[in-house]
Amino acid sequence: MKQRIGFLGLGQMGRPMVRNLLRAGFSVTGFDPQPHAAESLQGEAGFSVATSAVAAAEGVDVLILMLPSSPVIDDLLWKQGLASGMKAGQLILDMSSSDPVCSRDNAARLATLGIHFVDAPVSGGVKRAVDGSLAIMMGGEAVDIDTVRPALQAMGKTLVHVGSAGAGHAVKALNNYVSASGLLAVCEALVAAQKFGIDPHLVNQVFNASTGKNNTTEHKVESFMLSEAFNSGFALGLMRKDLQTAQSFIERMGSPDTFAQVCLSTWTAAEQSLAPGADHTAMYQYVRQQS
Ligand code: NAD
């Protein structure tokens, strides 16, 4: 018997992840407060819509969270009655990019109710959510990770158990710090080169054949930045949140965070200056405006 899954957060990432669970034969009950979020999933075999987050958790084996942030999750769990409405033996699988310290605290609090917790944030963006090839970093007890492994395998390709509860979220935030700083460096380099009269397409071509190559030069510059499409499906505000998580994590660990602070302040300024909901690749637009 396949597990019954509840799924909270049917946004850019949640919808394709649900589709891959359904394709793998899981039954999924979804909830999202946005009235149209579940529309494209209606009618898919095995999918049903719940009227609230608490209702989506009723009777399921695993409740997956693909939500914006830890404050949203804490509010749901401890103020909206999600945790108290769940039964001992159920498992919460937090695949959002959450704060590692909050997740570790939540895991301990949920354990006192007999509710299991695994954090399994993802990397790869909407494209890899659609084709089921996400990279997934997992934190939690090995036995709980074994419980959710089949569901994770339906959504991702590379699964790495990185440590205890919260460790997945720590690695995710740190990954996005490295990714966001790489993207910012590329924007600054391209804009300066252009001002010198060099074609930015050629600059990126050289980067991709040289040591400056990174995920941005390979997958974002042509498709989303130089094309002016700015529609990768990952909001700039979410990237800023991840950077904030990473910077405060590094600071709490007592490690040097000079570069993380500068990076965070630039992404924060970009978020304040660009239109609400701007894509993270619009950082290029922001850097160009500043130059
Ligand atoms: P999104 O904004 O498209 O989707 C989030 C959804 O959560 C929205 O539909 C929102 O209505 C819903 N939501 C908010 N409060 C809720 C509640 N109380 N109950 C149920 N649903 C609720 O965001 P996304 O891009 O899908 O990202 C989701 C998470 O995945 C974030 O933590 C993000 O940082 C992370 N992430 C995103 C990407 C990406 O490329 N988009 C990649 C990796 C990780």
mmCIF file of C-alpha atoms and ligand atoms in Angstrom, residues 7-15 17 31-34 37 52-53 65-70 72-73 75-76 80 94-98 121-127 134 172 176 232-235 238-239 241-242 280, ligand 1:
data_model
loop_
_atom_site.group_PDB
_atom_site.id
_atom_site.type_symbol
_atom_site.label_atom_id
_atom_site.label_comp_id
_atom_site.label_asym_id
_atom_site.label_seq_id
_atom_site.Cartn_x
_atom_site.Cartn_y
_atom_site.Cartn_z
ATOM 1 C CA PHE A 7 0.607 18.468 0.800
ATOM 2 C CA LEU A 8 0.584 22.091 1.980
ATOM 3 C CA GLY A 9 1.736 24.782 -0.471
ATOM 4 C CA LEU A 10 0.687 24.288 -4.102
ATOM 5 C CA GLY A 11 2.881 27.034 -5.542
ATOM 6 C CA GLN A 12 5.526 27.081 -8.293
ATOM 7 C CA MET A 13 7.342 24.102 -6.769
ATOM 8 C CA GLY A 14 4.503 22.338 -4.954
ATOM 9 C CA ARG A 15 2.352 21.698 -8.032
ATOM 10 C CA MET A 17 6.105 17.914 -7.015
ATOM 11 C CA PHE A 31 -4.223 22.585 0.452
ATOM 12 C CA ASP A 32 -3.265 26.147 -0.448
ATOM 13 C CA PRO A 33 -5.053 29.326 0.705
ATOM 14 C CA GLN A 34 -4.788 30.760 -2.841
ATOM 15 C CA ALA A 37 -3.475 27.158 -6.718
ATOM 16 C CA SER A 52 -7.792 23.727 5.372
ATOM 17 C CA ALA A 53 -4.251 22.776 6.369
ATOM 18 C CA LEU A 65 5.225 21.198 3.565
ATOM 19 C CA MET A 66 6.317 23.288 0.542
ATOM 20 C CA LEU A 67 5.712 26.675 2.132
ATOM 21 C CA PRO A 68 7.345 30.105 1.933
ATOM 22 C CA SER A 69 9.204 30.237 5.262
ATOM 23 C CA SER A 70 9.619 29.158 8.899
ATOM 24 C CA VAL A 72 4.488 30.543 8.088
ATOM 25 C CA ILE A 73 5.218 26.994 9.285
ATOM 26 C CA ASP A 75 2.164 29.825 12.699
ATOM 27 C CA LEU A 76 0.452 26.798 11.135
ATOM 28 C CA GLN A 80 -3.465 27.381 13.714
ATOM 29 C CA ASP A 94 9.334 19.866 5.495
ATOM 30 C CA MET A 95 10.622 20.376 1.944
ATOM 31 C CA SER A 96 10.444 24.190 2.144
ATOM 32 C CA SER A 97 13.627 26.229 2.525
ATOM 33 C CA SER A 98 13.186 26.822 6.257
ATOM 34 C CA PRO A 121 14.646 20.950 1.193
ATOM 35 C CA VAL A 122 15.320 20.852 -2.513
ATOM 36 C CA SER A 123 17.545 22.429 -5.120
ATOM 37 C CA GLY A 124 17.121 22.581 -8.881
ATOM 38 C CA GLY A 125 14.244 25.008 -9.378
ATOM 39 C CA VAL A 126 10.945 24.603 -11.171
ATOM 40 C CA LYS A 127 12.508 22.840 -14.177
ATOM 41 C CA LEU A 134 15.587 17.655 -7.739
ATOM 42 C CA LYS A 172 20.071 24.312 1.700
ATOM 43 C CA ASN A 176 21.739 29.235 -1.860
ATOM 44 C CA SER A 232 12.938 31.358 -13.798
ATOM 45 C CA GLY A 233 10.095 30.728 -11.309
ATOM 46 C CA PHE A 234 12.150 31.470 -8.167
ATOM 47 C CA ALA A 235 11.251 34.782 -6.528
ATOM 48 C CA LEU A 238 12.680 33.865 -1.473
ATOM 49 C CA MET A 239 16.367 34.064 -2.388
ATOM 50 C CA LYS A 241 15.087 34.920 2.728
ATOM 51 C CA ASP A 242 17.537 32.046 2.082
ATOM 52 C CA HIS A 280 15.608 36.381 -8.606
HETATM 53 P P1 NAD B 1 5.404 29.944 -4.073
HETATM 54 O O1 NAD B 1 5.217 31.266 -3.446
HETATM 55 O O2 NAD B 1 5.163 29.775 -5.538
HETATM 56 O O3 NAD B 1 4.470 28.849 -3.317
HETATM 57 C C1 NAD B 1 4.255 28.840 -1.948
HETATM 58 C C2 NAD B 1 2.793 28.490 -1.751
HETATM 59 O O4 NAD B 1 2.524 28.326 -0.355
HETATM 60 C C3 NAD B 1 1.840 29.589 -2.264
HETATM 61 O O5 NAD B 1 0.954 29.048 -3.231
HETATM 62 C C4 NAD B 1 1.108 30.029 -0.996
HETATM 63 O O6 NAD B 1 -0.244 30.402 -1.231
HETATM 64 C C5 NAD B 1 1.206 28.768 -0.162
HETATM 65 N N1 NAD B 1 0.944 28.990 1.258
HETATM 66 C C6 NAD B 1 1.251 30.073 2.014
HETATM 67 N N2 NAD B 1 0.787 29.901 3.266
HETATM 68 C C7 NAD B 1 0.174 28.676 3.290
HETATM 69 C C8 NAD B 1 -0.515 27.940 4.287
HETATM 70 N N3 NAD B 1 -0.663 28.439 5.517
HETATM 71 N N4 NAD B 1 -0.999 26.704 3.976
HETATM 72 C C9 NAD B 1 -0.852 26.208 2.725
HETATM 73 N N5 NAD B 1 -0.221 26.866 1.728
HETATM 74 C C10 NAD B 1 0.273 28.092 2.016
HETATM 75 O O7 NAD B 1 6.864 29.466 -3.670
HETATM 76 P P2 NAD B 1 7.748 28.307 -4.339
HETATM 77 O O8 NAD B 1 8.641 28.936 -5.343
HETATM 78 O O9 NAD B 1 6.876 27.154 -4.680
HETATM 79 O O10 NAD B 1 8.661 27.932 -3.066
HETATM 80 C C11 NAD B 1 8.184 27.131 -1.994
HETATM 81 C C12 NAD B 1 9.376 26.828 -1.093
HETATM 82 O O11 NAD B 1 10.386 26.150 -1.859
HETATM 83 C C13 NAD B 1 10.047 28.080 -0.506
HETATM 84 O O12 NAD B 1 10.486 27.798 0.794
HETATM 85 C C14 NAD B 1 11.220 28.303 -1.463
HETATM 86 O O13 NAD B 1 12.260 29.039 -0.833
HETATM 87 C C15 NAD B 1 11.591 26.889 -1.808
HETATM 88 N N6 NAD B 1 12.269 26.691 -3.094
HETATM 89 C C16 NAD B 1 11.826 27.300 -4.239
HETATM 90 C C17 NAD B 1 12.489 27.064 -5.451
HETATM 91 C C18 NAD B 1 12.050 27.698 -6.753
HETATM 92 O O14 NAD B 1 12.801 27.615 -7.747
HETATM 93 N N7 NAD B 1 10.859 28.309 -6.845
HETATM 94 C C19 NAD B 1 13.591 26.195 -5.486
HETATM 95 C C20 NAD B 1 13.990 25.558 -4.314
HETATM 96 C C21 NAD B 1 13.316 25.814 -3.126
#
